[in-house]
Amino acid sequence: MAETPRILMCPPEYYGIEYEINPWMNRGVASDPDESRRQWWALHDALTGLGAAVELLDPVRGLPDLVFTANAGLVYRDLFLSSRFRYGERQGETPVFDRWFADHGFAVEHTPDDHHFEGAGDALFCGDALLAGYRFRSDARTMQWVGDRLGVEVLPLELVDPRYYHLDTCFCPLAPDSAIYFPGAFDEYGRSVLRDRIRTLIEVSAEEAFSFSCNAVVVGRSVVLNAGAPKLARSLGRHGYEAVPLSLTEFIKAGGSAKCLTFRLDGEDAASWRSAATRAASA
Protein backbone atom coordinates (compact mmCIF):
# COMPACT_ATOMS: atom_id res chain seq x y z
CA MET A 1 0.00 0.00 0.00
CA ALA A 2 1.32 3.45 -0.93
CA GLU A 3 2.29 5.77 1.88
CA THR A 4 -0.10 8.66 2.55
CA PRO A 5 1.41 11.88 1.19
CA ARG A 6 2.09 14.40 3.96
CA ILE A 7 1.90 18.09 3.09
CA LEU A 8 2.52 21.24 5.14
CA MET A 9 0.38 24.29 4.42
CA CYS A 10 -0.13 27.66 6.12
CA PRO A 11 -3.54 29.40 6.01
CA PRO A 12 -3.47 32.84 4.31
CA GLU A 13 -4.76 34.88 7.25
CA TYR A 14 -1.96 37.44 6.89
CA TYR A 15 -1.20 36.97 3.19
CA GLY A 16 -0.98 40.09 1.07
CA ILE A 17 1.23 42.04 -1.33
CA GLU A 18 3.19 44.11 1.19
CA TYR A 19 6.49 44.43 -0.72
CA GLU A 20 7.98 43.74 -4.15
CA ILE A 21 10.74 41.14 -4.44
CA ASN A 22 9.87 39.53 -7.79
CA PRO A 23 8.37 40.75 -11.11
CA TRP A 24 4.90 39.50 -10.22
CA MET A 25 4.50 41.56 -7.04
CA ASN A 26 2.99 45.02 -7.25
CA ARG A 27 1.79 46.79 -4.12
CA GLY A 28 -0.68 48.64 -6.32
CA VAL A 29 -2.41 45.34 -7.17
CA ALA A 30 -3.73 44.09 -3.86
CA SER A 31 -4.89 40.57 -3.12
CA ASP A 32 -8.50 39.97 -2.06
CA PRO A 33 -8.45 38.40 1.42
CA ASP A 34 -11.78 36.60 1.03
CA GLU A 35 -10.92 35.22 -2.40
CA SER A 36 -7.45 34.24 -1.20
CA ARG A 37 -8.99 32.18 1.59
CA ARG A 38 -11.48 30.59 -0.79
CA GLN A 39 -8.76 29.60 -3.26
CA TRP A 40 -6.43 28.34 -0.53
CA TRP A 41 -9.12 26.15 1.03
CA ALA A 42 -10.07 24.81 -2.40
CA LEU A 43 -6.46 23.68 -2.81
CA HIS A 44 -6.41 22.23 0.69
CA ASP A 45 -9.63 20.31 0.07
CA ALA A 46 -8.47 19.06 -3.35
CA LEU A 47 -5.31 17.63 -1.80
CA THR A 48 -7.12 15.94 1.07
CA GLY A 49 -9.62 14.61 -1.45
CA LEU A 50 -6.71 12.97 -3.29
CA GLY A 51 -5.71 11.22 -0.06
CA ALA A 52 -3.03 13.60 1.23
CA ALA A 53 -2.69 14.34 4.94
CA VAL A 54 -2.35 18.12 5.29
CA GLU A 55 -0.71 19.54 8.40
CA LEU A 56 -1.13 23.22 9.23
CA LEU A 57 1.43 25.81 10.23
CA ASP A 58 0.03 28.71 12.24
CA PRO A 59 0.16 31.97 10.26
CA VAL A 60 2.12 34.87 11.73
CA ARG A 61 1.21 38.54 11.40
CA GLY A 62 3.88 40.45 9.52
CA LEU A 63 4.99 37.41 7.47
CA PRO A 64 2.66 37.54 4.45
CA ASP A 65 4.68 35.02 2.42
CA LEU A 66 4.70 32.38 5.16
CA VAL A 67 1.78 30.96 3.19
CA PHE A 68 4.32 29.79 0.58
CA THR A 69 5.58 26.84 2.61
CA ALA A 70 7.53 25.34 -0.31
CA ASN A 71 10.29 27.82 0.46
CA ALA A 72 10.74 26.63 4.05
CA GLY A 73 13.70 24.42 3.21
CA LEU A 74 14.43 20.93 1.90
CA VAL A 75 13.53 17.59 3.48
CA TYR A 76 15.71 14.53 3.01
CA ARG A 77 14.50 11.60 5.10
CA ASP A 78 14.43 13.00 8.68
CA LEU A 79 16.69 15.99 7.94
CA PHE A 80 15.36 19.50 7.33
CA LEU A 81 17.81 21.87 5.62
CA SER A 82 16.42 25.29 6.44
CA SER A 83 16.26 28.07 3.85
CA ARG A 84 18.51 31.10 3.99
CA PHE A 85 16.40 33.68 2.19
CA ARG A 86 18.05 36.22 -0.09
CA TYR A 87 15.64 39.05 0.78
CA GLY A 88 15.26 40.45 4.26
CA GLU A 89 11.49 40.62 3.85
CA ARG A 90 11.32 36.82 4.09
CA GLN A 91 14.09 36.09 6.56
CA GLY A 92 11.72 36.28 9.52
CA GLU A 93 10.07 33.08 8.27
CA THR A 94 13.13 30.94 9.03
CA PRO A 95 12.78 30.68 12.83
CA VAL A 96 9.07 29.91 12.44
CA PHE A 97 9.77 27.02 10.09
CA ASP A 98 12.73 25.83 12.18
CA ARG A 99 10.59 25.56 15.30
CA TRP A 100 7.86 23.66 13.50
CA PHE A 101 10.23 21.10 12.00
CA ALA A 102 12.17 20.64 15.23
CA ASP A 103 8.89 20.14 17.11
CA HIS A 104 7.85 17.48 14.59
CA GLY A 105 10.91 15.29 14.87
CA PHE A 106 13.22 16.61 12.15
CA ALA A 107 16.89 17.38 12.63
CA VAL A 108 17.25 21.03 11.60
CA GLU A 109 20.40 22.27 9.86
CA HIS A 110 21.39 25.45 8.00
CA THR A 111 23.59 26.27 5.07
CA PRO A 112 26.68 28.46 5.74
CA ASP A 113 25.96 32.09 6.60
CA ASP A 114 26.81 33.52 3.17
CA HIS A 115 25.02 30.81 1.14
CA HIS A 116 21.55 31.76 -0.13
CA PHE A 117 19.19 28.81 -0.41
CA GLU A 118 15.42 28.86 -0.87
CA GLY A 119 14.55 25.24 -0.25
CA ALA A 120 12.08 23.31 -2.36
CA GLY A 121 11.49 26.41 -4.43
CA ASP A 122 14.85 25.74 -6.09
CA ALA A 123 15.76 22.16 -5.07
CA LEU A 124 13.64 19.35 -6.52
CA PHE A 125 14.47 15.66 -6.67
CA CYS A 126 13.85 13.79 -9.90
CA GLY A 127 15.00 10.23 -9.44
CA ASP A 128 18.36 10.03 -7.70
CA ALA A 129 19.47 13.52 -8.71
CA LEU A 130 18.70 16.87 -7.08
CA LEU A 131 17.72 19.39 -9.74
CA ALA A 132 18.98 22.74 -8.49
CA GLY A 133 17.87 26.11 -9.81
CA TYR A 134 20.17 29.04 -9.16
CA ARG A 135 20.79 32.71 -9.92
CA PHE A 136 17.83 34.74 -8.70
CA ARG A 137 17.31 33.31 -5.19
CA SER A 138 19.70 30.42 -4.54
CA ASP A 139 23.45 30.25 -5.19
CA ALA A 140 25.10 27.59 -7.33
CA ARG A 141 27.79 26.97 -4.70
CA THR A 142 25.09 26.49 -2.07
CA MET A 143 23.45 23.82 -4.17
CA GLN A 144 26.76 21.96 -4.39
CA TRP A 145 27.08 22.26 -0.61
CA VAL A 146 23.58 20.79 -0.23
CA GLY A 147 24.50 17.89 -2.52
CA ASP A 148 27.65 17.18 -0.54
CA ARG A 149 25.73 17.31 2.74
CA LEU A 150 23.08 14.88 1.51
CA GLY A 151 25.46 12.70 -0.50
CA VAL A 152 23.44 13.06 -3.71
CA GLU A 153 24.19 14.15 -7.25
CA VAL A 154 23.31 17.77 -8.00
CA LEU A 155 22.40 19.03 -11.47
CA PRO A 156 22.71 22.86 -11.39
CA LEU A 157 20.31 24.68 -13.70
CA GLU A 158 20.73 28.40 -14.31
CA LEU A 159 17.45 30.31 -14.49
CA VAL A 160 17.52 33.12 -17.06
CA ASP A 161 14.07 34.78 -16.90
CA PRO A 162 13.35 36.75 -13.69
CA ARG A 163 9.65 35.92 -13.96
CA TYR A 164 10.63 32.31 -13.27
CA TYR A 165 12.84 33.12 -10.33
CA HIS A 166 12.48 29.74 -8.58
CA LEU A 167 12.92 26.35 -10.24
CA ASP A 168 9.43 25.27 -9.18
CA THR A 169 7.89 28.04 -11.31
CA CYS A 170 9.16 26.41 -14.52
CA PHE A 171 9.86 22.74 -13.70
CA CYS A 172 7.85 20.02 -12.00
CA PRO A 173 9.02 16.41 -11.56
CA LEU A 174 6.23 13.90 -12.09
CA ALA A 175 8.09 10.65 -11.48
CA PRO A 176 11.76 9.57 -11.24
CA ASP A 177 12.02 9.62 -15.06
CA SER A 178 9.52 12.31 -16.12
CA ALA A 179 8.77 16.00 -15.62
CA ILE A 180 7.05 19.03 -17.07
CA TYR A 181 9.07 22.15 -17.88
CA PHE A 182 9.10 25.50 -19.64
CA PRO A 183 12.24 25.58 -21.85
CA GLY A 184 12.36 29.39 -22.03
CA ALA A 185 13.23 29.67 -18.34
CA PHE A 186 16.60 27.89 -18.84
CA ASP A 187 19.75 28.55 -20.81
CA GLU A 188 20.76 26.13 -23.58
CA TYR A 189 23.03 24.17 -21.25
CA GLY A 190 20.22 23.72 -18.73
CA ARG A 191 17.84 22.55 -21.44
CA SER A 192 20.42 20.04 -22.66
CA VAL A 193 20.91 18.70 -19.10
CA LEU A 194 17.18 18.18 -18.71
CA ARG A 195 16.87 16.48 -22.11
CA ASP A 196 19.82 14.20 -21.39
CA ARG A 197 18.83 13.20 -17.87
CA ILE A 198 15.03 12.95 -17.88
CA ARG A 199 13.52 10.39 -20.24
CA THR A 200 10.08 11.99 -20.57
CA LEU A 201 9.92 15.79 -20.67
CA ILE A 202 6.54 17.41 -21.24
CA GLU A 203 7.05 20.87 -22.68
CA VAL A 204 4.83 23.72 -21.49
CA SER A 205 4.06 26.61 -23.84
CA ALA A 206 5.10 30.16 -22.95
CA GLU A 207 1.45 31.19 -22.57
CA GLU A 208 0.63 28.38 -20.15
CA ALA A 209 3.90 28.73 -18.25
CA PHE A 210 2.93 32.35 -17.63
CA SER A 211 -0.19 31.10 -15.84
CA PHE A 212 2.08 29.15 -13.45
CA SER A 213 1.06 25.75 -14.83
CA CYS A 214 4.49 24.30 -13.97
CA ASN A 215 3.99 25.25 -10.31
CA ALA A 216 2.03 22.08 -9.66
CA VAL A 217 1.54 19.54 -6.89
CA VAL A 218 1.85 15.87 -7.85
CA VAL A 219 -0.04 13.29 -5.79
CA GLY A 220 0.26 9.90 -7.44
CA ARG A 221 -1.13 10.29 -10.97
CA SER A 222 -2.95 13.54 -10.20
CA VAL A 223 -1.39 16.94 -10.97
CA VAL A 224 -2.97 19.89 -9.16
CA LEU A 225 -2.27 23.17 -10.95
CA ASN A 226 -3.62 26.61 -11.71
CA ALA A 227 -6.50 26.67 -14.16
CA GLY A 228 -5.85 27.86 -17.69
CA ALA A 229 -3.52 25.20 -19.13
CA PRO A 230 -5.67 23.02 -21.42
CA LYS A 231 -2.76 22.01 -23.67
CA LEU A 232 -0.73 20.82 -20.70
CA ALA A 233 -3.77 18.98 -19.33
CA ARG A 234 -4.08 17.09 -22.61
CA SER A 235 -0.37 16.28 -22.62
CA LEU A 236 -0.58 15.00 -19.06
CA GLY A 237 -3.54 12.83 -20.03
CA ARG A 238 -1.57 11.25 -22.85
CA HIS A 239 1.08 10.27 -20.30
CA GLY A 240 -1.40 8.76 -17.85
CA TYR A 241 -1.84 11.73 -15.51
CA GLU A 242 -4.98 13.64 -14.62
CA ALA A 243 -4.83 17.42 -14.37
CA VAL A 244 -6.77 18.94 -11.46
CA PRO A 245 -7.19 22.64 -12.35
CA LEU A 246 -7.96 25.21 -9.66
CA SER A 247 -8.13 29.00 -9.69
CA LEU A 248 -5.14 30.33 -7.74
CA THR A 249 -4.98 33.81 -9.24
CA GLU A 250 -4.72 35.61 -5.89
CA PHE A 251 -1.41 33.88 -5.17
CA ILE A 252 0.00 34.42 -8.65
CA LYS A 253 -0.12 38.13 -7.75
CA ALA A 254 2.76 37.33 -5.37
CA GLY A 255 4.53 34.97 -7.78
CA GLY A 256 3.26 31.65 -6.45
CA SER A 257 0.69 28.96 -7.12
CA ALA A 258 -0.14 25.39 -6.05
CA LYS A 259 3.40 24.10 -5.50
CA CYS A 260 4.51 27.25 -3.68
CA LEU A 261 1.62 26.83 -1.24
CA THR A 262 2.66 23.29 -0.25
CA PHE A 263 5.63 21.49 1.26
CA ARG A 264 5.95 17.72 0.98
CA LEU A 265 7.04 16.49 4.41
CA ASP A 266 7.68 12.98 3.11
CA GLY A 267 9.60 13.91 -0.04
CA GLU A 268 8.26 14.49 -3.54
CA ASP A 269 6.72 11.58 -5.47
CA ALA A 270 9.56 11.82 -8.00
CA ALA A 271 12.34 11.33 -5.42
CA SER A 272 13.90 7.87 -5.64
CA TRP A 273 14.87 7.96 -1.97
CA ARG A 274 11.23 8.45 -1.02
CA SER A 275 10.11 5.55 -3.24
CA ALA A 276 12.74 3.30 -1.68
CA ALA A 277 11.62 4.27 1.82
CA THR A 278 7.99 3.57 0.92
CA ARG A 279 8.86 0.14 -0.44
CA ALA A 280 10.86 -0.69 2.67
CA ALA A 281 8.02 0.40 4.96
CA SER A 282 5.49 -1.76 3.13
CA ALA A 283 7.73 -4.84 2.87
Coordinates of C-alpha atoms in Angstrom, one line a residue:
M1 CA 0.0 0.0 0.0
A2 CA 1.3 3.5 -0.9
E3 CA 2.3 5.8 1.9
T4 CA -0.1 8.7 2.6
P5 CA 1.4 11.9 1.2
R6 CA 2.1 14.4 4.0
I7 CA 1.9 18.1 3.1
L8 CA 2.5 21.2 5.1
M9 CA 0.4 24.3 4.4
C10 CA -0.1 27.7 6.1
P11 CA -3.5 29.4 6.0
P12 CA -3.5 32.8 4.3
E13 CA -4.8 34.9 7.2
Y14 CA -2.0 37.4 6.9
Y15 CA -1.2 37.0 3.2
G16 CA -1.0 40.1 1.1
I17 CA 1.2 42.0 -1.3
E18 CA 3.2 44.1 1.2
Y19 CA 6.5 44.4 -0.7
E20 CA 8.0 43.7 -4.1
I21 CA 10.7 41.1 -4.4
N22 CA 9.9 39.5 -7.8
P23 CA 8.4 40.8 -11.1
W24 CA 4.9 39.5 -10.2
M25 CA 4.5 41.6 -7.0
N26 CA 3.0 45.0 -7.2
R27 CA 1.8 46.8 -4.1
G28 CA -0.7 48.6 -6.3
V29 CA -2.4 45.3 -7.2
A30 CA -3.7 44.1 -3.9
S31 CA -4.9 40.6 -3.1
D32 CA -8.5 40.0 -2.1
P33 CA -8.4 38.4 1.4
D34 CA -11.8 36.6 1.0
E35 CA -10.9 35.2 -2.4
S36 CA -7.4 34.2 -1.2
R37 CA -9.0 32.2 1.6
R38 CA -11.5 30.6 -0.8
Q39 CA -8.8 29.6 -3.3
W40 CA -6.4 28.3 -0.5
W41 CA -9.1 26.2 1.0
A42 CA -10.1 24.8 -2.4
L43 CA -6.5 23.7 -2.8
H44 CA -6.4 22.2 0.7
D45 CA -9.6 20.3 0.1
A46 CA -8.5 19.1 -3.3
L47 CA -5.3 17.6 -1.8
T48 CA -7.1 15.9 1.1
G49 CA -9.6 14.6 -1.5
L50 CA -6.7 13.0 -3.3
G51 CA -5.7 11.2 -0.1
A52 CA -3.0 13.6 1.2
A53 CA -2.7 14.3 4.9
V54 CA -2.4 18.1 5.3
E55 CA -0.7 19.5 8.4
L56 CA -1.1 23.2 9.2
L57 CA 1.4 25.8 10.2
D58 CA 0.0 28.7 12.2
P59 CA 0.2 32.0 10.3
V60 CA 2.1 34.9 11.7
R61 CA 1.2 38.5 11.4
G62 CA 3.9 40.5 9.5
L63 CA 5.0 37.4 7.5
P64 CA 2.7 37.5 4.5
D65 CA 4.7 35.0 2.4
L66 CA 4.7 32.4 5.2
V67 CA 1.8 31.0 3.2
F68 CA 4.3 29.8 0.6
T69 CA 5.6 26.8 2.6
A70 CA 7.5 25.3 -0.3
N71 CA 10.3 27.8 0.5
A72 CA 10.7 26.6 4.0
G73 CA 13.7 24.4 3.2
L74 CA 14.4 20.9 1.9
V75 CA 13.5 17.6 3.5
Y76 CA 15.7 14.5 3.0
R77 CA 14.5 11.6 5.1
D78 CA 14.4 13.0 8.7
L79 CA 16.7 16.0 7.9
F80 CA 15.4 19.5 7.3
L81 CA 17.8 21.9 5.6
S82 CA 16.4 25.3 6.4
S83 CA 16.3 28.1 3.9
R84 CA 18.5 31.1 4.0
F85 CA 16.4 33.7 2.2
R86 CA 18.0 36.2 -0.1
Y87 CA 15.6 39.1 0.8
G88 CA 15.3 40.5 4.3
E89 CA 11.5 40.6 3.8
R90 CA 11.3 36.8 4.1
Q91 CA 14.1 36.1 6.6
G92 CA 11.7 36.3 9.5
E93 CA 10.1 33.1 8.3
T94 CA 13.1 30.9 9.0
P95 CA 12.8 30.7 12.8
V96 CA 9.1 29.9 12.4
F97 CA 9.8 27.0 10.1
D98 CA 12.7 25.8 12.2
R99 CA 10.6 25.6 15.3
W100 CA 7.9 23.7 13.5
F101 CA 10.2 21.1 12.0
A102 CA 12.2 20.6 15.2
D103 CA 8.9 20.1 17.1
H104 CA 7.8 17.5 14.6
G105 CA 10.9 15.3 14.9
F106 CA 13.2 16.6 12.1
A107 CA 16.9 17.4 12.6
V108 CA 17.2 21.0 11.6
E109 CA 20.4 22.3 9.9
H110 CA 21.4 25.4 8.0
T111 CA 23.6 26.3 5.1
P112 CA 26.7 28.5 5.7
D113 CA 26.0 32.1 6.6
D114 CA 26.8 33.5 3.2
H115 CA 25.0 30.8 1.1
H116 CA 21.5 31.8 -0.1
F117 CA 19.2 28.8 -0.4
E118 CA 15.4 28.9 -0.9
G119 CA 14.6 25.2 -0.2
A120 CA 12.1 23.3 -2.4
G121 CA 11.5 26.4 -4.4
D122 CA 14.9 25.7 -6.1
A123 CA 15.8 22.2 -5.1
L124 CA 13.6 19.4 -6.5
F125 CA 14.5 15.7 -6.7
C126 CA 13.8 13.8 -9.9
G127 CA 15.0 10.2 -9.4
D128 CA 18.4 10.0 -7.7
A129 CA 19.5 13.5 -8.7
L130 CA 18.7 16.9 -7.1
L131 CA 17.7 19.4 -9.7
A132 CA 19.0 22.7 -8.5
G133 CA 17.9 26.1 -9.8
Y134 CA 20.2 29.0 -9.2
R135 CA 20.8 32.7 -9.9
F136 CA 17.8 34.7 -8.7
R137 CA 17.3 33.3 -5.2
S138 CA 19.7 30.4 -4.5
D139 CA 23.4 30.3 -5.2
A140 CA 25.1 27.6 -7.3
R141 CA 27.8 27.0 -4.7
T142 CA 25.1 26.5 -2.1
M143 CA 23.4 23.8 -4.2
Q144 CA 26.8 22.0 -4.4
W145 CA 27.1 22.3 -0.6
V146 CA 23.6 20.8 -0.2
G147 CA 24.5 17.9 -2.5
D148 CA 27.7 17.2 -0.5
R149 CA 25.7 17.3 2.7
L150 CA 23.1 14.9 1.5
G151 CA 25.5 12.7 -0.5
V152 CA 23.4 13.1 -3.7
E153 CA 24.2 14.1 -7.2
V154 CA 23.3 17.8 -8.0
L155 CA 22.4 19.0 -11.5
P156 CA 22.7 22.9 -11.4
L157 CA 20.3 24.7 -13.7
E158 CA 20.7 28.4 -14.3
L159 CA 17.5 30.3 -14.5
V160 CA 17.5 33.1 -17.1
D161 CA 14.1 34.8 -16.9
P162 CA 13.4 36.8 -13.7
R163 CA 9.6 35.9 -14.0
Y164 CA 10.6 32.3 -13.3
Y165 CA 12.8 33.1 -10.3
H166 CA 12.5 29.7 -8.6
L167 CA 12.9 26.3 -10.2
D168 CA 9.4 25.3 -9.2
T169 CA 7.9 28.0 -11.3
C170 CA 9.2 26.4 -14.5
F171 CA 9.9 22.7 -13.7
C172 CA 7.8 20.0 -12.0
P173 CA 9.0 16.4 -11.6
L174 CA 6.2 13.9 -12.1
A175 CA 8.1 10.7 -11.5
P176 CA 11.8 9.6 -11.2
D177 CA 12.0 9.6 -15.1
S178 CA 9.5 12.3 -16.1
A179 CA 8.8 16.0 -15.6
I180 CA 7.0 19.0 -17.1
Y181 CA 9.1 22.1 -17.9
F182 CA 9.1 25.5 -19.6
P183 CA 12.2 25.6 -21.8
G184 CA 12.4 29.4 -22.0
A185 CA 13.2 29.7 -18.3
F186 CA 16.6 27.9 -18.8
D187 CA 19.7 28.5 -20.8
E188 CA 20.8 26.1 -23.6
Y189 CA 23.0 24.2 -21.3
G190 CA 20.2 23.7 -18.7
R191 CA 17.8 22.6 -21.4
S192 CA 20.4 20.0 -22.7
V193 CA 20.9 18.7 -19.1
L194 CA 17.2 18.2 -18.7
R195 CA 16.9 16.5 -22.1
D196 CA 19.8 14.2 -21.4
R197 CA 18.8 13.2 -17.9
I198 CA 15.0 13.0 -17.9
R199 CA 13.5 10.4 -20.2
T200 CA 10.1 12.0 -20.6
L201 CA 9.9 15.8 -20.7
I202 CA 6.5 17.4 -21.2
E203 CA 7.1 20.9 -22.7
V204 CA 4.8 23.7 -21.5
S205 CA 4.1 26.6 -23.8
A206 CA 5.1 30.2 -23.0
E207 CA 1.5 31.2 -22.6
E208 CA 0.6 28.4 -20.1
A209 CA 3.9 28.7 -18.3
F210 CA 2.9 32.4 -17.6
S211 CA -0.2 31.1 -15.8
F212 CA 2.1 29.1 -13.5
S213 CA 1.1 25.7 -14.8
C214 CA 4.5 24.3 -14.0
N215 CA 4.0 25.2 -10.3
A216 CA 2.0 22.1 -9.7
V217 CA 1.5 19.5 -6.9
V218 CA 1.8 15.9 -7.8
V219 CA 0.0 13.3 -5.8
G220 CA 0.3 9.9 -7.4
R221 CA -1.1 10.3 -11.0
S222 CA -2.9 13.5 -10.2
V223 CA -1.4 16.9 -11.0
V224 CA -3.0 19.9 -9.2
L225 CA -2.3 23.2 -10.9
N226 CA -3.6 26.6 -11.7
A227 CA -6.5 26.7 -14.2
G228 CA -5.9 27.9 -17.7
A229 CA -3.5 25.2 -19.1
P230 CA -5.7 23.0 -21.4
K231 CA -2.8 22.0 -23.7
L232 CA -0.7 20.8 -20.7
A233 CA -3.8 19.0 -19.3
R234 CA -4.1 17.1 -22.6
S235 CA -0.4 16.3 -22.6
L236 CA -0.6 15.0 -19.1
G237 CA -3.5 12.8 -20.0
R238 CA -1.6 11.2 -22.9
H239 CA 1.1 10.3 -20.3
G240 CA -1.4 8.8 -17.9
Y241 CA -1.8 11.7 -15.5
E242 CA -5.0 13.6 -14.6
A243 CA -4.8 17.4 -14.4
V244 CA -6.8 18.9 -11.5
P245 CA -7.2 22.6 -12.3
L246 CA -8.0 25.2 -9.7
S247 CA -8.1 29.0 -9.7
L248 CA -5.1 30.3 -7.7
T249 CA -5.0 33.8 -9.2
E250 CA -4.7 35.6 -5.9
F251 CA -1.4 33.9 -5.2
I252 CA 0.0 34.4 -8.7
K253 CA -0.1 38.1 -7.7
A254 CA 2.8 37.3 -5.4
G255 CA 4.5 35.0 -7.8
G256 CA 3.3 31.6 -6.4
S257 CA 0.7 29.0 -7.1
A258 CA -0.1 25.4 -6.1
K259 CA 3.4 24.1 -5.5
C260 CA 4.5 27.2 -3.7
L261 CA 1.6 26.8 -1.2
T262 CA 2.7 23.3 -0.2
F263 CA 5.6 21.5 1.3
R264 CA 5.9 17.7 1.0
L265 CA 7.0 16.5 4.4
D266 CA 7.7 13.0 3.1
G267 CA 9.6 13.9 0.0
E268 CA 8.3 14.5 -3.5
D269 CA 6.7 11.6 -5.5
A270 CA 9.6 11.8 -8.0
A271 CA 12.3 11.3 -5.4
S272 CA 13.9 7.9 -5.6
W273 CA 14.9 8.0 -2.0
R274 CA 11.2 8.4 -1.0
S275 CA 10.1 5.6 -3.2
A276 CA 12.7 3.3 -1.7
A277 CA 11.6 4.3 1.8
T278 CA 8.0 3.6 0.9
R279 CA 8.9 0.1 -0.4
A280 CA 10.9 -0.7 2.7
A281 CA 8.0 0.4 5.0
S282 CA 5.5 -1.8 3.1
A283 CA 7.7 -4.8 2.9

